[in-house]
């Protein structure tokens, strides 16, 4: 098993993309990063740069195009679907297909890799479910239906479901979209907490670069030319955020650690 | 989520209603038979008139059993389709499954005219009807599904299901055009839907098909529940999606196909019952829904059958008309009340 010092996930020279019958489209090349236990890693970059594709590749929803991914020092694709389900759980941008599910039902589904053929929950399952509901502050919502939840509540419930799956790694695709600034901060703090206290490795994509800099242990910055991976301070020092967006409209301020609107061409 | 006790109470009530409707369905008919005599005959005793025993054992009892099997089976197939396509409007009828079954039966009954009568006569056994009908619905479902893998939008899939329905209907009309009156009548009567023409042998076949279909559905409860979150989530929870989809399709076509073969295309039960059941049980868990939907479907079909017999009048209405007459208002009422149909 992995101890605190070895890499839980290692991505080496991976190219990501998608393919149809005729062509293969490579979205991003030469991605390298690795993560240890209990780390919060954010993925940032412009729209369409491949953040979601990277996460979907890591979740094995999309096949990788090149390179190797090691999970606990074992090739990612040597795991069975069921084994992967006990290693990583996901929170996607798509909301659950059924809006009729109650929160309890939805969260319980996370126990699937562990339950028997018909999905009966044991006492242990119930305990894990309750813990996750408490950790995400959703215990009061258990009897509500998904259709009755606000975006922020639904996001917390989806995180609870991922927690219930009891995996060392959790992947989240833009968990802060559609949320107001308070709920964005709330979700990011929750993720940070889960990484610190529950020893989870959490990899998430976000557009909240300012907030991500504050909470993440490490960041993956995807640009057209290259994908950077380092601690936020190091990335700021290297000026990596400066080149993220066209500087005539918005610019990163290294001192303030945030983006500043350029008002020189507002007339 | 309601606790186990509430569910148990609901199930008890449902089973009780099923027994009551079952007895009502058997006691009512063109020949009035006192309830006491009905129960005596059912338990193997001798009623006052021996003809009563014959009516009950050889006509009303098989009909009531067919109603239970057909209603329950269709409702479950509707539930499977709604979850598989994650669309509240899915059902064996809407997705062209029944039309596919019609095509299979039309090929068999009407196509016999094209291939010669002796060939047709050879194929006319009840097994061949089942196979033709199940095969027809399986083909349509496979076609709908193969298209659905390319198109992610479920609304498009439904429209394509309707298109398949139109195509099969067109082929059926072409076949009808070239058939003789006798074959045409046989087919038209089949398409009205009837629960009364199933012999004990037929019931055995129907029962086997439905039992297998239900068993596959029970084995698929876990993937079905996972699919409620969507395909990507289901995969991430360790579900073998291709395998699960395949078995759900097999179960659906087995259920809908065999029922359509014996009882004709019966509308609305598959669509309406899962929605009604979700309302009452307030759950999306297939472990609860599957038995509940089966029981509710059986009850609804028995009620429809009782209405179709028009007690005390010597006429029987086509069951297909009754299910639509009862089913459509229910769906409309649900839509108006809830404003939105969740699945």
Coordinates of C-alpha atoms in Angstrom, one line a residue:
Chain A
X1 CA 0.0 0.0 0.0
X2 CA 1.0 3.6 -0.5
X3 CA 2.5 5.5 2.4
X4 CA 2.5 9.2 2.8
X5 CA 5.7 9.7 0.8
X6 CA 5.0 7.7 -2.4
X7 CA 3.0 8.9 -5.3
X8 CA -0.6 7.8 -5.3
X9 CA -1.1 8.9 -8.9
X10 CA 1.6 9.6 -11.5
X11 CA 1.0 11.1 -14.9
X12 CA 3.9 10.8 -17.3
X13 CA 4.0 12.5 -20.8
X14 CA 0.3 11.9 -21.3
X15 CA -1.5 13.3 -24.3
X16 CA -5.2 13.7 -24.0
X17 CA -7.9 14.1 -26.6
X18 CA -10.8 12.5 -28.2
X19 CA -11.3 10.6 -31.4
X20 CA -14.1 9.9 -33.8
X21 CA -14.1 7.3 -36.6
X22 CA -11.7 9.2 -38.8
X23 CA -9.6 11.5 -36.8
X24 CA -8.0 11.9 -33.5
X25 CA -7.9 15.3 -31.9
X26 CA -5.2 15.9 -29.4
X27 CA -6.3 18.6 -27.0
X28 CA -3.1 18.7 -24.9
X29 CA 0.3 17.1 -25.0
X30 CA 3.1 16.2 -22.6
X31 CA 1.2 16.5 -19.3
X32 CA 3.3 15.5 -16.3
X33 CA 2.3 15.6 -12.7
X34 CA 2.1 13.4 -9.7
X35 CA 0.3 13.5 -6.4
X36 CA 0.8 12.2 -2.9
X37 CA -1.8 11.4 -0.3
X38 CA -3.7 14.2 1.2
X39 CA -3.1 16.8 -1.5
X40 CA -5.5 19.3 -3.0
X41 CA -4.6 19.9 -6.6
X42 CA -6.4 22.4 -8.9
X43 CA -6.4 22.4 -12.7
X44 CA -6.8 25.9 -14.2
X45 CA -6.7 27.2 -17.8
X46 CA -8.8 28.9 -20.4
X47 CA -12.1 27.5 -21.7
X48 CA -11.5 24.6 -24.1
X49 CA -7.9 24.0 -23.0
X50 CA -8.7 20.5 -21.9
X51 CA -9.4 20.6 -18.2
X52 CA -12.5 18.4 -18.4
X53 CA -10.8 16.1 -20.9
X54 CA -7.9 15.7 -18.5
X55 CA -10.2 14.9 -15.6
X56 CA -12.3 12.5 -17.8
X57 CA -9.1 10.8 -18.8
X58 CA -8.1 10.4 -15.2
X59 CA -11.5 9.0 -14.5
X60 CA -11.1 6.5 -17.4
X61 CA -14.3 7.9 -19.0
X62 CA -12.1 8.9 -22.0
X63 CA -9.0 6.9 -23.1
X64 CA -5.6 8.5 -22.9
X65 CA -3.8 9.0 -26.2
X66 CA -0.2 8.6 -25.2
X67 CA 2.0 8.3 -22.1
X68 CA 1.4 6.4 -18.9
X69 CA -0.7 6.9 -15.9
X70 CA 0.3 5.0 -12.7
X71 CA -2.1 4.5 -9.9
X72 CA -0.3 3.2 -6.7
X73 CA 2.7 2.4 -9.0
X74 CA 0.5 0.1 -11.1
X75 CA -0.6 0.8 -14.7
X76 CA -3.9 2.6 -14.7
X77 CA -5.4 0.4 -17.3
X78 CA -4.5 -2.8 -15.5
X79 CA -7.3 -2.1 -13.0
X80 CA -10.7 -3.6 -13.6
X81 CA -13.7 -1.2 -13.7
X82 CA -14.7 -2.4 -10.2
X83 CA -11.1 -1.9 -8.8
X84 CA -11.0 1.6 -10.3
X85 CA -14.3 2.3 -8.6
X86 CA -12.7 1.7 -5.2
X87 CA -9.7 3.9 -6.1
X88 CA -11.3 7.1 -7.5
X89 CA -14.7 8.7 -7.4
X90 CA -15.9 11.6 -9.5
X91 CA -18.1 14.7 -9.3
X92 CA -19.0 15.8 -12.8
X93 CA -20.6 19.0 -14.2
X94 CA -23.6 17.0 -15.3
X95 CA -26.3 16.8 -12.7
X96 CA -27.9 13.4 -11.9
X97 CA -30.2 12.2 -14.6
X98 CA -33.0 11.4 -12.2
X99 CA -34.3 14.4 -10.4
X100 CA -36.7 12.2 -8.4
X101 CA -33.9 10.7 -6.3
X102 CA -33.8 11.6 -2.7
X103 CA -30.5 12.8 -1.2
X104 CA -30.3 9.7 0.9
X105 CA -30.9 7.4 -2.2
X106 CA -28.4 9.4 -4.3
X107 CA -25.6 9.4 -1.6
X108 CA -26.2 5.7 -0.9
X109 CA -25.5 4.9 -4.6
X110 CA -21.9 5.7 -3.8
X111 CA -21.6 2.4 -1.9
X112 CA -22.2 0.4 -5.1
X113 CA -18.7 -1.0 -5.5
X114 CA -19.0 -2.5 -2.0
X115 CA -22.6 -3.8 -1.8
X116 CA -23.8 -7.2 -2.7
X117 CA -25.5 -8.2 -6.0
X118 CA -28.8 -6.4 -5.2
X119 CA -27.3 -3.5 -3.4
X120 CA -28.4 -4.0 0.2
X121 CA -26.8 -1.5 2.6
X122 CA -25.1 -3.0 5.7
X123 CA -24.7 -1.2 9.0
X124 CA -21.2 -0.3 8.0
X125 CA -22.5 1.2 4.8
X126 CA -25.1 3.2 6.7
X127 CA -22.5 4.5 9.1
X128 CA -20.2 5.7 6.2
X129 CA -23.2 7.4 4.5
X130 CA -24.1 9.2 7.7
X131 CA -20.5 10.4 8.3
X132 CA -20.2 11.7 4.7
X133 CA -23.5 13.5 5.1
X134 CA -22.2 15.2 8.3
X135 CA -18.8 16.0 6.7
X136 CA -20.6 17.8 3.8
X137 CA -23.2 19.4 6.0
X138 CA -26.1 17.7 4.1
X139 CA -27.6 15.6 6.9
X140 CA -30.6 17.9 7.1
X141 CA -31.3 17.3 3.4
X142 CA -31.6 13.5 3.4
X143 CA -35.3 13.4 2.7
X144 CA -35.3 16.1 0.0
X145 CA -35.4 15.3 -3.7
X146 CA -32.7 16.5 -6.1
X147 CA -35.3 18.7 -7.8
X148 CA -35.8 20.6 -4.6
X149 CA -32.1 21.4 -4.0
X150 CA -30.2 24.6 -4.7
X151 CA -27.1 24.4 -6.9
X152 CA -24.9 24.7 -3.8
X153 CA -26.8 22.0 -1.9
X154 CA -26.7 19.7 -4.9
X155 CA -22.9 20.2 -5.3
X156 CA -22.4 19.2 -1.6
X157 CA -24.6 16.2 -2.0
X158 CA -22.6 15.1 -5.0
X159 CA -19.4 15.5 -3.0
X160 CA -21.0 13.4 -0.2
X161 CA -21.7 10.7 -2.8
X162 CA -18.1 10.7 -3.9
X163 CA -17.0 10.5 -0.2
X164 CA -19.3 7.6 0.4
X165 CA -17.5 5.7 -2.4
X166 CA -14.5 5.7 0.0
X167 CA -11.8 6.2 -2.5
X168 CA -8.3 7.7 -1.9
X169 CA -8.7 9.9 -4.9
X170 CA -11.6 12.3 -5.7
X171 CA -11.9 14.0 -9.1
X172 CA -14.2 17.1 -9.5
X173 CA -15.0 18.9 -12.7
X174 CA -15.6 22.5 -12.0
X175 CA -17.3 22.1 -8.6
X176 CA -17.7 25.8 -8.2
X177 CA -19.6 26.8 -11.4
X178 CA -23.1 28.2 -11.0
X179 CA -22.4 29.1 -7.3
X180 CA -22.1 32.5 -5.7
X181 CA -18.9 33.7 -4.2
X182 CA -19.8 32.5 -0.7
X183 CA -20.7 29.0 -1.9
X184 CA -17.6 28.8 -4.1
X185 CA -15.4 29.6 -1.1
X186 CA -17.5 27.1 1.0
X187 CA -16.9 24.3 -1.5
X188 CA -13.2 25.0 -1.8
X189 CA -12.8 25.1 1.9
X190 CA -14.7 21.8 2.2
X191 CA -12.4 20.2 -0.4
X192 CA -9.3 21.5 1.5
X193 CA -10.7 20.1 4.7
X194 CA -11.3 16.7 3.1
X195 CA -7.7 16.7 1.8
X196 CA -6.2 17.7 5.1
X197 CA -8.4 15.7 7.6
X198 CA -9.7 12.8 5.5
X199 CA -6.3 12.3 3.8
X200 CA -7.9 12.4 0.4
X201 CA -6.1 13.3 -2.8
X202 CA -8.4 15.7 -4.5
X203 CA -8.0 16.9 -8.1
X204 CA -10.4 19.5 -9.4
X205 CA -10.7 21.9 -12.3
X206 CA -11.9 25.5 -11.7
X207 CA -12.1 28.9 -13.2
X208 CA -11.6 30.5 -9.7
X209 CA -7.9 31.0 -10.1
X210 CA -7.7 33.5 -7.2
X211 CA -9.4 31.2 -4.8
X212 CA -7.5 28.1 -6.1
X213 CA -4.2 29.8 -5.4
X214 CA -5.3 30.3 -1.8
X215 CA -6.4 26.7 -1.1
X216 CA -4.5 24.4 -3.4
X217 CA -1.3 22.6 -2.3
X218 CA -0.3 22.3 -6.0
X219 CA -1.7 23.5 -9.3
X220 CA -1.8 22.3 -12.8
X221 CA -1.9 25.3 -15.2
X222 CA -2.8 24.3 -18.7
X223 CA -1.8 26.6 -21.6
X224 CA -1.6 26.0 -25.3
X225 CA 2.1 25.6 -25.3
X226 CA 2.7 23.7 -22.1
X227 CA 1.2 22.3 -18.9
X228 CA 2.8 23.6 -15.7
X229 CA 2.7 21.8 -12.4
X230 CA 4.0 23.2 -9.2
X231 CA 3.1 24.8 -5.9
X232 CA 1.0 28.0 -6.3
X233 CA 3.8 30.3 -5.0
X234 CA 6.3 28.8 -7.4
X235 CA 3.9 29.2 -10.3
X236 CA 3.4 32.9 -9.4
X237 CA 7.1 33.4 -9.2
X238 CA 7.7 31.9 -12.6
X239 CA 5.1 34.3 -14.0
X240 CA 3.0 31.5 -15.3
X241 CA -0.3 33.2 -14.7
X242 CA 0.8 36.3 -16.5
X243 CA 0.6 34.5 -19.9
X244 CA -2.7 32.8 -19.1
X245 CA -5.0 35.4 -20.7
X246 CA -4.4 38.2 -23.2
X247 CA -2.8 40.9 -21.1
X248 CA -4.6 43.9 -22.7
X249 CA -7.9 42.9 -21.0
X250 CA -6.9 41.2 -17.7
X251 CA -3.5 40.8 -16.0
X252 CA -2.3 38.8 -13.1
X253 CA -0.8 40.9 -10.2
X254 CA 1.9 38.9 -8.5
X255 CA 1.7 41.0 -5.3
X256 CA -2.0 40.8 -4.9
X257 CA -2.1 37.2 -6.1
X258 CA -5.2 37.9 -8.2
X259 CA -6.3 39.1 -11.6
X260 CA -6.8 42.8 -12.2
X261 CA -9.0 44.3 -15.0
X262 CA -7.0 46.5 -17.3
X263 CA -9.0 49.7 -17.9
X264 CA -6.7 51.4 -20.3
X265 CA -8.8 50.5 -23.4
X266 CA -12.2 51.3 -21.9
X267 CA -13.3 54.4 -23.7
Chain B
X1 CA -36.4 7.8 2.1
X2 CA -39.2 6.0 3.9
X3 CA -38.3 3.3 6.3
X4 CA -38.8 -0.4 5.7
X5 CA -42.1 -0.4 7.7
X6 CA -43.9 2.1 5.5
X7 CA -42.9 0.2 2.4
X8 CA -44.1 -3.1 3.9
X9 CA -47.4 -1.5 4.7
X10 CA -47.8 -0.2 1.1
X11 CA -46.9 -3.6 -0.3
X12 CA -49.5 -5.2 2.0
X13 CA -52.1 -2.8 0.8
X14 CA -51.1 -3.3 -2.8
X15 CA -51.3 -7.1 -2.5
X16 CA -54.7 -6.9 -0.8
X17 CA -56.0 -4.7 -3.6
X18 CA -54.6 -7.2 -6.1
X19 CA -56.5 -10.0 -4.5
X20 CA -59.7 -8.0 -4.3
X21 CA -59.5 -6.9 -8.0
X22 CA -58.6 -10.5 -8.9
X23 CA -61.7 -11.8 -7.3
X24 CA -63.9 -9.0 -8.7
X25 CA -62.5 -9.7 -12.2
X26 CA -63.4 -13.3 -11.9
X27 CA -66.9 -12.8 -10.4
X28 CA -68.0 -10.4 -13.1
X29 CA -68.8 -11.4 -16.6
X30 CA -71.7 -12.0 -19.0
X31 CA -72.9 -14.9 -16.9
X32 CA -73.6 -13.7 -13.4
X33 CA -72.1 -16.1 -10.8
X34 CA -72.6 -15.5 -7.0
X35 CA -69.3 -14.6 -5.2
X36 CA -69.7 -17.6 -2.9
X37 CA -69.8 -20.0 -5.8
X38 CA -66.8 -18.3 -7.5
X39 CA -64.7 -18.8 -4.4
X40 CA -65.9 -22.4 -4.0
X41 CA -64.9 -23.1 -7.7
X42 CA -61.5 -21.4 -7.2
X43 CA -60.6 -23.7 -4.3
X44 CA -61.5 -26.8 -6.2
X45 CA -65.0 -27.3 -4.9
X46 CA -68.2 -28.0 -6.9
X47 CA -70.5 -25.0 -7.4
X48 CA -74.3 -25.3 -7.9
X49 CA -74.0 -25.4 -11.6
X50 CA -71.2 -27.4 -13.3
X51 CA -71.1 -24.9 -16.2
X52 CA -70.1 -22.2 -13.7
X53 CA -67.0 -24.2 -12.8
X54 CA -66.2 -24.5 -16.5
X55 CA -66.6 -20.7 -17.1
X56 CA -64.4 -19.9 -14.2
X57 CA -61.7 -22.4 -14.6
X58 CA -61.4 -22.3 -18.4
X59 CA -62.2 -18.8 -19.2
X60 CA -62.2 -16.2 -16.4
X61 CA -59.3 -17.6 -14.4
X62 CA -56.8 -17.8 -17.3
X63 CA -58.0 -14.3 -18.3
X64 CA -57.4 -12.9 -14.9
X65 CA -53.9 -14.5 -14.7
X66 CA -53.1 -13.1 -18.2
X67 CA -54.2 -9.7 -17.0
X68 CA -51.8 -9.9 -14.0
X69 CA -48.9 -11.1 -16.1
X70 CA -49.5 -8.7 -18.9
X71 CA -50.1 -5.6 -16.7
X72 CA -47.2 -6.3 -14.4
X73 CA -44.8 -7.3 -17.2
X74 CA -45.7 -4.2 -19.3
X75 CA -45.3 -1.9 -16.3
X76 CA -41.9 -3.3 -15.5
X77 CA -40.8 -3.1 -19.1
X78 CA -41.8 0.6 -19.0
X79 CA -39.8 1.1 -15.9
X80 CA -36.7 -0.5 -17.4
X81 CA -37.1 1.7 -20.5
X82 CA -37.5 4.9 -18.5
X83 CA -34.4 4.2 -16.5
X84 CA -32.3 3.0 -19.5
X85 CA -33.2 6.0 -21.6
X86 CA -33.4 8.2 -18.5
X87 CA -36.5 9.7 -20.1
X88 CA -39.9 9.9 -18.4
X89 CA -41.7 9.4 -21.7
X90 CA -40.1 6.2 -22.6
X91 CA -42.2 3.1 -22.6
X92 CA -42.7 0.0 -24.8
X93 CA -45.3 1.7 -26.8
X94 CA -43.7 5.1 -27.3
X95 CA -40.3 3.7 -28.3
X96 CA -41.9 1.6 -31.1
X97 CA -41.5 -1.7 -29.3
X98 CA -45.1 -2.6 -29.7
X99 CA -45.0 -1.6 -33.3
X100 CA -42.0 -3.9 -33.7
X101 CA -44.0 -6.7 -32.1
X102 CA -46.9 -5.8 -34.5
X103 CA -44.6 -6.1 -37.4
X104 CA -43.3 -9.5 -36.3
X105 CA -46.9 -10.8 -35.9
X106 CA -48.0 -9.1 -39.1
X107 CA -45.2 -10.8 -41.0
X108 CA -46.3 -14.1 -39.5
X109 CA -50.1 -13.8 -40.0
X110 CA -50.3 -11.6 -43.1
X111 CA -47.0 -12.6 -44.6
X112 CA -48.3 -16.2 -44.6
X113 CA -50.5 -15.1 -47.5
X114 CA -47.4 -14.1 -49.5
X115 CA -45.5 -17.3 -48.7
X116 CA -48.4 -19.7 -49.2
X117 CA -51.0 -21.0 -46.8
X118 CA -49.4 -24.3 -45.9
X119 CA -46.2 -22.6 -44.7
X120 CA -48.3 -20.1 -42.7
X121 CA -50.4 -22.8 -41.1
X122 CA -47.2 -24.5 -40.0
X123 CA -46.0 -21.4 -38.2
X124 CA -49.3 -20.5 -36.5
X125 CA -48.6 -22.2 -33.2
X126 CA -48.5 -20.0 -30.1
X127 CA -44.7 -20.3 -29.8
X128 CA -44.2 -18.9 -33.2
X129 CA -46.4 -15.9 -32.4
X130 CA -44.3 -15.2 -29.3
X131 CA -41.0 -15.6 -31.2
X132 CA -42.2 -13.4 -34.1
X133 CA -43.4 -10.7 -31.7
X134 CA -40.4 -10.8 -29.3
X135 CA -38.1 -10.8 -32.3
X136 CA -39.9 -7.8 -33.8
X137 CA -39.7 -5.8 -30.6
X138 CA -36.1 -6.8 -30.0
X139 CA -35.1 -5.6 -33.5
X140 CA -36.8 -2.2 -33.0
X141 CA -35.2 -1.8 -29.5
X142 CA -31.8 -2.7 -30.9
X143 CA -32.2 -0.1 -33.7
X144 CA -33.4 2.6 -31.3
X145 CA -30.5 1.8 -29.0
X146 CA -27.8 1.7 -31.7
X147 CA -29.0 5.2 -32.7
X148 CA -29.1 6.3 -29.1
X149 CA -25.4 5.5 -28.7
X150 CA -24.7 8.0 -31.5
X151 CA -27.1 10.7 -30.3
X152 CA -26.9 11.7 -26.7
X153 CA -30.1 13.7 -26.7
X154 CA -32.9 11.6 -25.3
X155 CA -35.6 13.7 -27.0
X156 CA -34.1 12.7 -30.4
X157 CA -34.1 9.1 -29.4
X158 CA -37.8 9.2 -28.6
X159 CA -38.6 10.9 -31.9
X160 CA -36.6 8.2 -33.7
X161 CA -38.5 5.6 -31.7
X162 CA -41.7 7.2 -33.0
X163 CA -40.3 7.1 -36.6
X164 CA -39.5 3.4 -36.3
X165 CA -43.1 3.0 -35.1
X166 CA -44.3 4.8 -38.3
X167 CA -42.1 2.7 -40.5
X168 CA -43.3 -0.6 -39.0
X169 CA -46.9 0.7 -39.2
X170 CA -46.4 1.4 -42.9
X171 CA -44.9 -2.0 -43.5
X172 CA -47.9 -3.5 -41.7
X173 CA -50.3 -1.6 -44.0
X174 CA -48.5 -2.8 -47.1
X175 CA -48.8 -6.3 -45.8
X176 CA -52.5 -5.9 -45.0
X177 CA -53.1 -4.6 -48.5
X178 CA -51.9 -7.9 -49.9
X179 CA -53.7 -10.1 -47.4
X180 CA -57.1 -11.8 -47.6
X181 CA -60.0 -10.9 -45.4
X182 CA -59.6 -13.8 -43.0
X183 CA -56.0 -13.1 -42.3
X184 CA -56.7 -9.4 -42.0
X185 CA -59.4 -10.0 -39.5
X186 CA -57.1 -12.3 -37.4
X187 CA -54.5 -9.5 -37.3
X188 CA -56.9 -6.7 -36.5
X189 CA -58.4 -8.7 -33.6
X190 CA -54.9 -9.4 -32.4
X191 CA -54.1 -5.6 -32.6
X192 CA -57.2 -4.8 -30.5
X193 CA -55.6 -6.5 -27.6
X194 CA -57.4 -9.2 -25.7
X195 CA -56.7 -11.0 -22.5
X196 CA -59.3 -13.7 -23.0
X197 CA -57.9 -15.8 -25.7
X198 CA -54.9 -17.3 -23.9
X199 CA -55.1 -21.0 -23.2
X200 CA -53.5 -22.6 -20.2
X201 CA -50.7 -23.7 -22.5
X202 CA -50.3 -20.1 -23.6
X203 CA -50.3 -18.9 -20.0
X204 CA -47.4 -21.4 -19.3
X205 CA -45.4 -19.8 -22.1
X206 CA -46.3 -16.3 -21.1
X207 CA -45.5 -17.1 -17.5
X208 CA -42.1 -18.5 -18.4
X209 CA -41.2 -15.5 -20.5
X210 CA -42.2 -13.1 -17.8
X211 CA -40.5 -14.9 -15.1
X212 CA -37.2 -14.9 -17.0
X213 CA -37.7 -11.2 -17.9
X214 CA -38.4 -10.3 -14.2
X215 CA -35.4 -12.3 -13.0
X216 CA -33.1 -10.5 -15.4
X217 CA -34.6 -7.2 -14.2
X218 CA -34.0 -8.2 -10.6
X219 CA -30.4 -9.0 -11.4
X220 CA -30.1 -5.6 -13.0
X221 CA -31.4 -3.7 -10.0
X222 CA -27.9 -2.4 -9.1
X223 CA -27.0 -1.1 -12.6
X224 CA -30.5 0.3 -12.9
X225 CA -30.1 2.3 -9.7
X226 CA -26.6 3.5 -10.8
X227 CA -28.0 4.6 -14.2
X228 CA -30.2 7.0 -12.4
X229 CA -27.1 9.2 -12.0
X230 CA -26.2 8.9 -15.6
X231 CA -23.8 6.7 -17.6
X232 CA -20.6 8.3 -16.6
X233 CA -21.4 8.0 -12.9
X234 CA -22.6 4.5 -13.3
X235 CA -19.3 3.6 -15.0
X236 CA -17.3 5.3 -12.2
X237 CA -19.1 3.1 -9.7
X238 CA -17.8 0.0 -11.3
X239 CA -20.9 -0.9 -13.4
X240 CA -20.2 -2.8 -16.7
X241 CA -22.4 -0.6 -18.7
X242 CA -22.4 -2.5 -22.0
X243 CA -23.3 -5.7 -20.3
X244 CA -26.0 -4.1 -18.1
X245 CA -27.6 -2.3 -21.1
X246 CA -27.6 -5.6 -23.1
X247 CA -29.4 -7.5 -20.3
X248 CA -31.9 -4.6 -19.7
X249 CA -32.8 -4.7 -23.4
X250 CA -33.2 -8.5 -23.4
X251 CA -35.5 -8.3 -20.3
X252 CA -37.6 -5.5 -21.9
X253 CA -38.0 -7.2 -25.2
X254 CA -38.8 -10.5 -23.5
X255 CA -41.5 -8.9 -21.3
X256 CA -43.0 -6.6 -23.9
X257 CA -42.6 -9.0 -26.8
X258 CA -44.2 -12.0 -25.1
X259 CA -47.1 -9.9 -23.7
X260 CA -47.8 -8.3 -27.1
X261 CA -47.7 -11.7 -28.7
X262 CA -50.4 -13.1 -26.5
X263 CA -52.5 -10.0 -25.6
X264 CA -51.9 -7.7 -28.5
X265 CA -50.3 -4.2 -28.3
X266 CA -51.6 -2.8 -25.0
X267 CA -51.0 0.9 -24.7
X268 CA -50.2 3.2 -21.7
X269 CA -49.7 0.7 -19.0
X270 CA -45.9 0.7 -19.6
X271 CA -45.8 4.5 -19.6
X272 CA -48.2 5.4 -16.8
X273 CA -47.8 2.8 -14.1
X274 CA -44.1 3.5 -13.3
X275 CA -45.0 7.2 -12.8
X276 CA -48.0 6.4 -10.6
X277 CA -46.0 4.1 -8.5
X278 CA -43.2 6.6 -8.0
X279 CA -45.8 9.0 -6.8
X280 CA -47.2 6.7 -4.2
X281 CA -43.9 5.1 -3.0
X282 CA -41.9 8.3 -3.3
X283 CA -38.8 6.4 -4.2
X284 CA -36.5 5.9 -7.2
X285 CA -34.9 2.8 -5.8
X286 CA -35.5 -0.1 -8.1
X287 CA -35.4 -2.5 -5.2
X288 CA -38.7 -1.0 -4.1
X289 CA -40.0 0.1 -7.5
X290 CA -39.6 -3.1 -9.3
X291 CA -42.0 -5.2 -7.2
X292 CA -44.3 -2.2 -6.6
X293 CA -44.5 -1.4 -10.3
X294 CA -45.3 -5.1 -11.1
X295 CA -48.1 -5.2 -8.6
X296 CA -49.6 -1.8 -9.6
X297 CA -49.5 -2.8 -13.3
X298 CA -51.3 -6.1 -12.4
X299 CA -53.9 -4.2 -10.4
X300 CA -54.5 -1.6 -13.2
X301 CA -54.8 -4.3 -15.8
X302 CA -57.3 -6.2 -13.7
X303 CA -59.4 -3.1 -13.3
X304 CA -59.2 -2.3 -17.0
X305 CA -60.2 -5.9 -17.8
X306 CA -63.2 -5.6 -15.4
X307 CA -64.3 -2.4 -17.1
X308 CA -63.7 -3.9 -20.6
X309 CA -66.1 -6.7 -19.8
X310 CA -68.9 -4.2 -19.2
X311 CA -70.6 -6.2 -16.5
X312 CA -74.2 -7.4 -17.2
X313 CA -73.9 -6.5 -20.9
X314 CA -73.0 -9.2 -23.4
X315 CA -70.2 -7.3 -25.0
X316 CA -66.4 -7.1 -24.4
X317 CA -64.5 -4.0 -25.4
X318 CA -61.0 -4.2 -26.8
X319 CA -58.6 -3.9 -23.8
X320 CA -56.3 -1.6 -25.7
X321 CA -59.0 1.0 -25.9
X322 CA -59.7 0.8 -22.1
X323 CA -56.1 1.2 -21.1
X324 CA -55.7 4.3 -23.2
X325 CA -59.0 5.7 -22.0
X326 CA -58.0 5.2 -18.4
X327 CA -54.2 5.8 -18.8
X328 CA -54.2 9.0 -20.8
X329 CA -56.2 11.1 -18.3
X330 CA -54.0 9.7 -15.5
X331 CA -50.8 10.9 -17.2
X332 CA -52.4 14.3 -18.0
X333 CA -53.6 14.7 -14.4
X334 CA -50.0 13.8 -13.2
X335 CA -48.5 16.4 -15.6
X336 CA -50.9 19.1 -14.6
X337 CA -50.5 18.4 -10.9
X338 CA -46.7 18.1 -10.8
X339 CA -46.1 20.4 -13.7
X340 CA -43.1 18.3 -14.6
X341 CA -42.7 14.6 -15.1
X342 CA -39.6 13.2 -13.3
X343 CA -38.5 9.7 -13.7

